[in-house]
MMTF fields as JSON, N, C-alpha, C and O atoms, coordinates in Angstrom:
{
  "mmtfVersion": "1.0.0",
  "mmtfProducer": "UNKNOWN",
  "numBonds": 359,
  "numAtoms": 360,
  "numGroups": 90,
  "numChains": 1,
  "numModels": 1,
  "chainsPerModel": [1],
  "groupsPerChain": [90],
  "chainIdList": ["A"],
  "bondAtomList": [4, 2, 8, 6, 12, 10, 16, 14, 20, 18, 24, 22, 28, 26, 32, 30, 36, 34, 40, 38, 44, 42, 48, 46, 52, 50, 56, 54, 60, 58, 64, 62, 68, 66, 72, 70, 76, 74, 80, 78, 84, 82, 88, 86, 92, 90, 96, 94, 100, 98, 104, 102, 108, 106, 112, 110, 116, 114, 120, 118, 124, 122, 128, 126, 132, 130, 136, 134, 140, 138, 144, 142, 148, 146, 152, 150, 156, 154, 160, 158, 164, 162, 168, 166, 172, 170, 176, 174, 180, 178, 184, 182, 188, 186, 192, 190, 196, 194, 200, 198, 204, 202, 208, 206, 212, 210, 216, 214, 220, 218, 224, 222, 228, 226, 232, 230, 236, 234, 240, 238, 244, 242, 248, 246, 252, 250, 256, 254, 260, 258, 264, 262, 268, 266, 272, 270, 276, 274, 280, 278, 284, 282, 288, 286, 292, 290, 296, 294, 300, 298, 304, 302, 308, 306, 312, 310, 316, 314, 320, 318, 324, 322, 328, 326, 332, 330, 336, 334, 340, 338, 344, 342, 348, 346, 352, 350, 356, 354],
  "bondOrderList": [1, 1, 1, 1, 1, 1, 1, 1, 1, 1, 1, 1, 1, 1, 1, 1, 1, 1, 1, 1, 1, 1, 1, 1, 1, 1, 1, 1, 1, 1, 1, 1, 1, 1, 1, 1, 1, 1, 1, 1, 1, 1, 1, 1, 1, 1, 1, 1, 1, 1, 1, 1, 1, 1, 1, 1, 1, 1, 1, 1, 1, 1, 1, 1, 1, 1, 1, 1, 1, 1, 1, 1, 1, 1, 1, 1, 1, 1, 1, 1, 1, 1, 1, 1, 1, 1, 1, 1, 1],
  "groupList": [{"groupName": "MET", "atomNameList": ["N", "CA", "C", "O"], "elementList": ["N", "C", "C", "O"], "formalChargeList": [0, 0, 0, 0], "bondAtomList": [1, 0, 2, 1, 3, 2], "bondOrderList": [1, 1, 2], "singleLetterCode": "M", "chemCompType": "L-PEPTIDE LINKING"}, {"groupName": "ARG", "atomNameList": ["N", "CA", "C", "O"], "elementList": ["N", "C", "C", "O"], "formalChargeList": [0, 0, 0, 0], "bondAtomList": [1, 0, 2, 1, 3, 2], "bondOrderList": [1, 1, 2], "singleLetterCode": "R", "chemCompType": "L-PEPTIDE LINKING"}, {"groupName": "VAL", "atomNameList": ["N", "CA", "C", "O"], "elementList": ["N", "C", "C", "O"], "formalChargeList": [0, 0, 0, 0], "bondAtomList": [1, 0, 2, 1, 3, 2], "bondOrderList": [1, 1, 2], "singleLetterCode": "V", "chemCompType": "L-PEPTIDE LINKING"}, {"groupName": "GLY", "atomNameList": ["N", "CA", "C", "O"], "elementList": ["N", "C", "C", "O"], "formalChargeList": [0, 0, 0, 0], "bondAtomList": [1, 0, 2, 1, 3, 2], "bondOrderList": [1, 1, 2], "singleLetterCode": "G", "chemCompType": "PEPTIDE LINKING"}, {"groupName": "LEU", "atomNameList": ["N", "CA", "C", "O"], "elementList": ["N", "C", "C", "O"], "formalChargeList": [0, 0, 0, 0], "bondAtomList": [1, 0, 2, 1, 3, 2], "bondOrderList": [1, 1, 2], "singleLetterCode": "L", "chemCompType": "L-PEPTIDE LINKING"}, {"groupName": "ALA", "atomNameList": ["N", "CA", "C", "O"], "elementList": ["N", "C", "C", "O"], "formalChargeList": [0, 0, 0, 0], "bondAtomList": [1, 0, 2, 1, 3, 2], "bondOrderList": [1, 1, 2], "singleLetterCode": "A", "chemCompType": "L-PEPTIDE LINKING"}, {"groupName": "PRO", "atomNameList": ["N", "CA", "C", "O"], "elementList": ["N", "C", "C", "O"], "formalChargeList": [0, 0, 0, 0], "bondAtomList": [1, 0, 2, 1, 3, 2], "bondOrderList": [1, 1, 2], "singleLetterCode": "P", "chemCompType": "L-PEPTIDE LINKING"}, {"groupName": "GLU", "atomNameList": ["N", "CA", "C", "O"], "elementList": ["N", "C", "C", "O"], "formalChargeList": [0, 0, 0, 0], "bondAtomList": [1, 0, 2, 1, 3, 2], "bondOrderList": [1, 1, 2], "singleLetterCode": "E", "chemCompType": "L-PEPTIDE LINKING"}, {"groupName": "ASP", "atomNameList": ["N", "CA", "C", "O"], "elementList": ["N", "C", "C", "O"], "formalChargeList": [0, 0, 0, 0], "bondAtomList": [1, 0, 2, 1, 3, 2], "bondOrderList": [1, 1, 2], "singleLetterCode": "D", "chemCompType": "L-PEPTIDE LINKING"}, {"groupName": "THR", "atomNameList": ["N", "CA", "C", "O"], "elementList": ["N", "C", "C", "O"], "formalChargeList": [0, 0, 0, 0], "bondAtomList": [1, 0, 2, 1, 3, 2], "bondOrderList": [1, 1, 2], "singleLetterCode": "T", "chemCompType": "L-PEPTIDE LINKING"}, {"groupName": "ILE", "atomNameList": ["N", "CA", "C", "O"], "elementList": ["N", "C", "C", "O"], "formalChargeList": [0, 0, 0, 0], "bondAtomList": [1, 0, 2, 1, 3, 2], "bondOrderList": [1, 1, 2], "singleLetterCode": "I", "chemCompType": "L-PEPTIDE LINKING"}, {"groupName": "GLN", "atomNameList": ["N", "CA", "C", "O"], "elementList": ["N", "C", "C", "O"], "formalChargeList": [0, 0, 0, 0], "bondAtomList": [1, 0, 2, 1, 3, 2], "bondOrderList": [1, 1, 2], "singleLetterCode": "Q", "chemCompType": "L-PEPTIDE LINKING"}, {"groupName": "CYS", "atomNameList": ["N", "CA", "C", "O"], "elementList": ["N", "C", "C", "O"], "formalChargeList": [0, 0, 0, 0], "bondAtomList": [1, 0, 2, 1, 3, 2], "bondOrderList": [1, 1, 2], "singleLetterCode": "C", "chemCompType": "L-PEPTIDE LINKING"}, {"groupName": "HIS", "atomNameList": ["N", "CA", "C", "O"], "elementList": ["N", "C", "C", "O"], "formalChargeList": [0, 0, 0, 0], "bondAtomList": [1, 0, 2, 1, 3, 2], "bondOrderList": [1, 1, 2], "singleLetterCode": "H", "chemCompType": "L-PEPTIDE LINKING"}, {"groupName": "ASN", "atomNameList": ["N", "CA", "C", "O"], "elementList": ["N", "C", "C", "O"], "formalChargeList": [0, 0, 0, 0], "bondAtomList": [1, 0, 2, 1, 3, 2], "bondOrderList": [1, 1, 2], "singleLetterCode": "N", "chemCompType": "L-PEPTIDE LINKING"}, {"groupName": "SER", "atomNameList": ["N", "CA", "C", "O"], "elementList": ["N", "C", "C", "O"], "formalChargeList": [0, 0, 0, 0], "bondAtomList": [1, 0, 2, 1, 3, 2], "bondOrderList": [1, 1, 2], "singleLetterCode": "S", "chemCompType": "L-PEPTIDE LINKING"}, {"groupName": "PHE", "atomNameList": ["N", "CA", "C", "O"], "elementList": ["N", "C", "C", "O"], "formalChargeList": [0, 0, 0, 0], "bondAtomList": [1, 0, 2, 1, 3, 2], "bondOrderList": [1, 1, 2], "singleLetterCode": "F", "chemCompType": "L-PEPTIDE LINKING"}, {"groupName": "LYS", "atomNameList": ["N", "CA", "C", "O"], "elementList": ["N", "C", "C", "O"], "formalChargeList": [0, 0, 0, 0], "bondAtomList": [1, 0, 2, 1, 3, 2], "bondOrderList": [1, 1, 2], "singleLetterCode": "K", "chemCompType": "L-PEPTIDE LINKING"}],
  "groupTypeList": [0, 1, 2, 3, 4, 5, 6, 7, 6, 8, 5, 6, 3, 7, 9, 10, 5, 4, 11, 0, 12, 5, 1, 12, 13, 14, 8, 5, 4, 8, 11, 15, 2, 15, 1, 5, 1, 16, 14, 5, 3, 8, 4, 5, 15, 4, 3, 5, 7, 11, 17, 9, 1, 2, 10, 7, 1, 4, 1, 4, 6, 5, 9, 15, 6, 4, 17, 0, 6, 6, 5, 1, 16, 3, 15, 4, 15, 9, 5, 7, 10, 5, 15, 2, 5, 7, 5, 4, 3, 1],
  "groupIdList": [1, 2, 3, 4, 5, 6, 7, 8, 9, 10, 11, 12, 13, 14, 15, 16, 17, 18, 19, 20, 21, 22, 23, 24, 25, 26, 27, 28, 29, 30, 31, 32, 33, 34, 35, 36, 37, 38, 39, 40, 41, 42, 43, 44, 45, 46, 47, 48, 49, 50, 51, 52, 53, 54, 55, 56, 57, 58, 59, 60, 61, 62, 63, 64, 65, 66, 67, 68, 69, 70, 71, 72, 73, 74, 75, 76, 77, 78, 79, 80, 81, 82, 83, 84, 85, 86, 87, 88, 89, 90],
  "secStructList": [7, 7, 7, 1, 1, 1, 7, 7, 6, 6, 7, 7, 2, 2, 2, 2, 2, 2, 2, 2, 6, 6, 6, 6, 1, 1, 6, 6, 1, 7, 6, 6, 1, 4, 4, 4, 4, 7, 7, 6, 6, 7, 4, 4, 4, 7, 7, 2, 2, 2, 2, 2, 2, 2, 2, 2, 2, 2, 2, 1, 7, 6, 6, 7, 6, 6, 7, 1, 1, 7, 4, 4, 4, 7, 7, 7, 7, 2, 2, 2, 2, 2, 2, 2, 2, 2, 2, 6, 6, 7],
  "xCoordList": [-41.034, -41.069, -39.691, -39.081, -39.214, -37.933, -38.12, -39.07, -37.216, -37.27, -35.926, -34.873, -35.971, -34.747, -35.07, -36.179, -34.076, -34.27, -34.895, -35.273, -35.006, -35.637, -36.389, -35.998, -37.462, -38.206, -37.461, -36.5, -37.922, -37.414, -37.489, -38.495, -36.465, -36.524, -37.719, -38.018, -38.388, -39.522, -40.691, -41.489, -40.797, -41.913, -43.211, -43.195, -44.338, -45.63, -45.971, -45.384, -46.917, -47.291, -47.687, -47.331, -48.418, -48.838, -47.625, -47.599, -46.626, -45.412, -44.615, -44.072, -44.546, -43.845, -44.493, -43.795, -45.821, -46.529, -46.224, -46.007, -46.207, -45.888, -44.458, -44.219, -43.518, -42.115, -41.752, -40.931, -42.361, -41.947, -42.903, -42.491, -44.15, -45.143, -45.646, -45.885, -45.803, -46.457, -45.661, -46.226, -44.378, -43.623, -44.096, -43.932, -44.676, -45.235, -46.76, -47.419, -47.311, -48.755, -49.35, -49.372, -49.837, -50.362, -51.476, -51.71, -52.164, -53.31, -52.933, -53.815, -51.649, -51.216, -50.966, -50.64, -51.116, -50.87, -51.929, -53.072, -51.527, -52.469, -53.378, -52.898, -54.65, -55.572, -55.825, -56.547, -55.252, -55.408, -54.328, -54.417, -53.31, -52.281, -52.678, -53.29, -52.328, -52.798, -52.313, -53.028, -51.137, -50.654, -51.47, -51.343, -52.306, -53.165, -54.293, -54.987, -54.478, -55.539, -55.229, -56.089, -54.006, -53.58, -52.969, -51.932, -53.602, -53.091, -52.533, -53.286, -51.219, -50.565, -50.701, -50.463, -51.073, -51.268, -52.627, -52.878, -53.51, -54.864, -55.3, -56.215, -54.637, -54.925, -56.369, -56.925, -56.978, -58.36, -59.353, -60.446, -58.987, -59.905, -59.891, -60.721, -58.966, -58.86, -59.959, -60.315, -60.493, -61.484, -60.794, -59.57, -61.586, -61.057, -60.22, -59.148, -60.691, -59.958, -58.621, -57.607, -58.614, -57.366, -56.372, -55.187, -56.851, -55.974, -55.36, -54.166, -56.17, -55.675, -54.614, -53.583, -54.852, -53.901, -52.581, -51.509, -52.656, -51.433, -50.585, -49.386, -51.195, -50.455, -49.911, -48.777, -50.693, -50.208, -48.969, -48.004, -48.992, -47.846, -46.614, -45.489, -46.818, -45.695, -45.066, -43.857, -45.871, -45.408, -44.859, -44.385, -44.911, -44.388, -42.888, -42.206, -42.37, -40.921, -40.158, -40.673, -38.953, -38.118, -37.91, -37.625, -38.047, -37.833, -39.04, -38.933, -40.17, -41.379, -41.317, -40.949, -41.678, -41.711, -42.845, -42.876, -43.768, -44.886, -44.613, -45.438, -43.467, -43.094, -43.077, -42.55, -43.661, -43.626, -42.946, -43.149, -42.165, -41.675, -40.679, -40.059, -40.525, -39.517, -38.137, -37.856, -37.285, -35.968, -35.162, -34.41, -35.305, -34.518, -34.955, -34.238, -36.141, -36.644, -36.553, -36.758, -36.246, -36.114, -36.661, -37.083, -36.644, -37.174, -37.731, -37.396, -38.59, -39.212, -38.935, -38.948, -38.687, -38.508, -39.876, -40.915, -39.854, -41.102, -41.867, -43.09, -41.159, -41.804, -42.416, -43.498, -41.755, -42.284, -43.525, -44.483, -43.51, -44.691, -45.846, -46.986, -45.56, -46.6, -47.171, -48.367, -46.331, -46.783, -47.721, -48.723, -47.387, -48.271, -49.588, -50.66, -49.505, -50.726, -51.601, -52.822, -51.007, -51.763, -52.426, -53.58, -51.701, -52.263, -53.446, -54.352, -53.424, -54.515, -55.631, -56.628, -55.458, -56.475, -56.467, -57.499, -55.317, -55.183, -54.308, -54.093],
  "yCoordList": [-62.295, -60.991, -60.686, -61.526, -59.49, -59.019, -58.538, -57.813, -58.94, -58.492, -57.861, -58.447, -56.668, -55.981, -54.822, -54.713, -53.948, -52.791, -51.614, -50.623, -51.714, -50.677, -51.357, -52.434, -50.737, -51.339, -51.183, -50.422, -51.908, -51.809, -50.349, -49.69, -49.826, -48.432, -48.197, -49.017, -47.071, -46.649, -47.633, -47.648, -48.443, -49.393, -48.647, -47.623, -49.152, -48.547, -48.842, -49.731, -48.096, -48.226, -49.63, -50.073, -50.338, -51.709, -52.618, -53.455, -52.451, -53.259, -52.905, -53.784, -51.617, -51.175, -51.806, -52.304, -51.787, -52.388, -53.884, -54.405, -54.566, -55.998, -56.241, -57.106, -55.486, -55.706, -55.293, -55.943, -54.219, -53.68, -53.99, -53.961, -54.281, -54.457, -55.895, -56.379, -56.569, -57.885, -58.966, -59.993, -58.761, -59.792, -59.895, -60.942, -58.832, -58.868, -58.754, -59.295, -58.054, -57.799, -58.585, -58.115, -59.795, -60.668, -61.545, -61.576, -62.255, -63.055, -64.383, -65.111, -64.712, -65.951, -65.739, -66.686, -64.505, -64.188, -64.775, -64.998, -65.016, -65.323, -64.097, -63.009, -64.249, -63.12, -62.474, -61.48, -63.011, -62.395, -61.346, -60.637, -61.232, -60.213, -58.95, -59.019, -57.795, -56.533, -56.273, -55.639, -56.737, -56.462, -57.178, -56.872, -58.126, -58.836, -57.942, -58.301, -56.78, -55.867, -55.207, -54.552, -55.38, -54.778, -55.861, -56.427, -56.153, -57.146, -56.4, -55.959, -56.265, -55.518, -56.201, -55.579, -57.452, -58.167, -57.925, -58.352, -57.241, -56.989, -55.582, -55.409, -54.584, -53.189, -52.799, -51.953, -53.402, -53.065, -53.431, -52.867, -54.364, -54.801, -53.896, -54.06, -52.949, -52.085, -51.041, -50.486, -50.776, -49.721, -48.368, -48.29, -47.307, -45.944, -45.687, -45.087, -46.127, -45.913, -46.648, -46.105, -47.878, -48.645, -47.953, -47.861, -47.469, -46.789, -45.547, -45.288, -44.792, -43.599, -43.964, -43.297, -45.01, -45.435, -45.896, -45.601, -46.612, -47.07, -45.864, -45.826, -44.895, -43.719, -42.928, -42.451, -42.784, -42.076, -42.751, -42.08, -44.085, -44.822, -44.713, -44.651, -44.69, -44.533, -43.151, -43.003, -42.136, -40.75, -40.319, -39.191, -41.174, -40.813, -40.537, -41.054, -39.723, -39.478, -40.77, -41.67, -40.845, -42.037, -42.379, -43.529, -41.402, -41.628, -42.268, -42.703, -42.329, -42.884, -44.406, -45.034, -45.005, -46.476, -47.076, -48.287, -46.244, -46.71, -46.58, -46.99, -46.016, -45.804, -47.124, -48.13, -47.099, -48.258, -47.872, -46.757, -48.731, -49.951, -49.618, -48.554, -50.531, -50.305, -50.208, -50.905, -49.352, -49.1, -50.378, -50.469, -51.347, -52.582, -53.402, -54.308, -53.088, -53.819, -53.033, -53.591, -51.741, -50.947, -49.551, -49.159, -48.808, -47.45, -47.09, -47.695, -46.086, -45.597, -44.11, -43.37, -43.688, -42.261, -41.578, -42.237, -40.268, -39.498, -39.839, -39.975, -39.977, -40.316, -41.716, -41.929, -42.66, -44.021, -44.05, -44.765, -43.279, -43.182, -42.564, -43.013, -41.547, -40.914, -41.913, -41.888, -42.777, -43.784, -44.801, -45.21, -45.2, -46.104, -45.399, -45.988, -44.138, -43.371, -43.282, -43.402, -43.076, -43.019, -44.361, -44.409, -45.448, -46.785, -47.039, -47.807, -46.383, -46.524, -45.508, -45.488, -44.678, -43.673, -42.518, -41.886, -42.233, -41.148, -40.036, -39.047],
  "zCoordList": [-10.278, -9.628, -9.059, -8.399, -9.319, -8.817, -7.382, -7.09, -6.483, -5.101, -4.756, -5.009, -4.179, -3.796, -2.884, -2.36, -2.699, -1.833, -2.562, -1.936, -3.876, -4.684, -5.815, -6.266, -6.273, -7.385, -8.705, -8.814, -9.681, -11.047, -11.504, -11.245, -12.171, -12.637, -13.567, -14.435, -13.369, -14.203, -14.199, -15.136, -13.165, -13.07, -12.781, -12.098, -13.294, -12.952, -11.49, -10.873, -10.952, -9.543, -9.13, -8.038, -9.981, -9.653, -9.47, -8.568, -10.327, -10.244, -9.0, -8.331, -8.693, -7.484, -6.254, -5.371, -6.193, -5.053, -4.962, -3.868, -6.085, -6.071, -5.598, -4.757, -6.133, -5.806, -4.385, -3.738, -3.899, -2.609, -1.466, -0.306, -1.752, -0.694, -0.569, 0.538, -1.696, -1.683, -0.967, -0.591, -0.773, -0.038, 1.416, 2.042, 1.953, 3.314, 3.329, 4.217, 2.352, 2.295, 1.138, 0.001, 1.442, 0.391, 0.935, 2.143, 0.055, 0.474, 1.124, 1.58, 1.178, 1.842, 3.334, 4.05, 3.801, 5.213, 6.132, 5.733, 7.35, 8.419, 8.53, 8.847, 8.283, 8.231, 9.59, 9.666, 10.66, 11.969, 12.251, 13.253, 11.389, 11.596, 10.847, 9.781, 11.407, 10.858, 9.437, 8.661, 9.077, 7.723, 6.652, 5.467, 7.062, 6.11, 5.6, 4.649, 6.228, 5.783, 4.442, 3.853, 3.969, 2.71, 1.836, 2.181, 0.71, -0.233, -1.442, -2.31, -1.491, -2.565, -3.918, -4.953, -3.921, -5.176, -5.799, -6.926, -5.077, -5.58, -5.181, -4.376, -5.752, -5.404, -5.678, -4.977, -6.686, -7.043, -5.949, -5.889, -5.089, -4.035, -2.809, -1.914, -2.753, -1.577, -1.566, -2.606, -0.386, -0.224, -0.135, -0.023, -0.185, -0.159, 1.095, 1.009, 2.24, 3.49, 3.468, 3.906, 2.961, 2.866, 1.941, 2.258, 0.801, -0.146, 0.49, 0.337, 1.195, 1.878, 2.903, 2.99, 3.676, 4.701, 4.074, 4.602, 2.962, 2.285, 1.881, 2.159, 1.238, 0.782, 1.965, 1.917, 3.016, 4.21, 4.771, 5.139, 4.839, 5.402, 4.502, 4.999, 3.192, 2.27, 2.4, 2.22, 2.71, 2.757, 4.115, 4.248, 5.109, 6.426, 6.351, 5.466, 7.279, 7.297, 7.593, 8.256, 7.103, 7.286, 8.761, 9.094, 9.639, 11.072, 11.763, 12.909, 11.087, 11.696, 11.729, 10.736, 12.873, 12.94, 12.102, 11.883, 11.636, 10.815, 9.315, 8.499, 8.95, 7.55, 6.784, 7.26, 5.595, 4.713, 3.413, 2.931, 2.845, 3.458, 4.563, 4.545, 5.53, 6.567, 5.917, 4.942, 6.454, 5.855, 5.634, 4.664, 6.501, 6.349, 5.139, 4.712, 4.579, 3.423, 2.122, 1.044, 2.214, 1.009, 1.185, 2.273, 0.095, 0.138, -1.232, -2.25, -1.214, -2.441, -2.577, -1.593, -3.793, -4.06, -4.043, -4.037, -4.035, -4.095, -5.371, -5.342, -6.487, -7.758, -7.709, -8.257, -7.072, -6.963, -6.08, -6.374, -5.002, -4.142, -4.919, -4.8, -5.706, -6.534, -7.54, -7.831, -8.061, -9.021, -8.35, -8.937, -7.126, -6.377, -6.077, -6.219, -5.664, -5.379, -6.621, -6.524, -7.767, -9.021, -9.305, -9.733, -9.069, -9.284, -8.351, -8.675, -7.188, -6.225, -6.469, -5.747, -7.477, -7.78, -6.822, -6.597, -6.251, -5.271, -5.782, -5.081]
}
């Protein structure tokens, strides 16, 4: 898996989620921390509310402290966010 500040060019939404989200949101996390509620490695397991929350957090303005991914870890273009939303069925 490639890890960087931006996903692989033209990657599908599932790959973008793995490259940009799974380094923090994965099933190896301590399940008592809030970020464990989202497993980017298993998008199919997310419920409707979780999927909605993921997309909302991706679409927040860059100035929001809740924006995902955090600026220090990378950023996603509008098209990349749309690709993740499509992968989530949103």
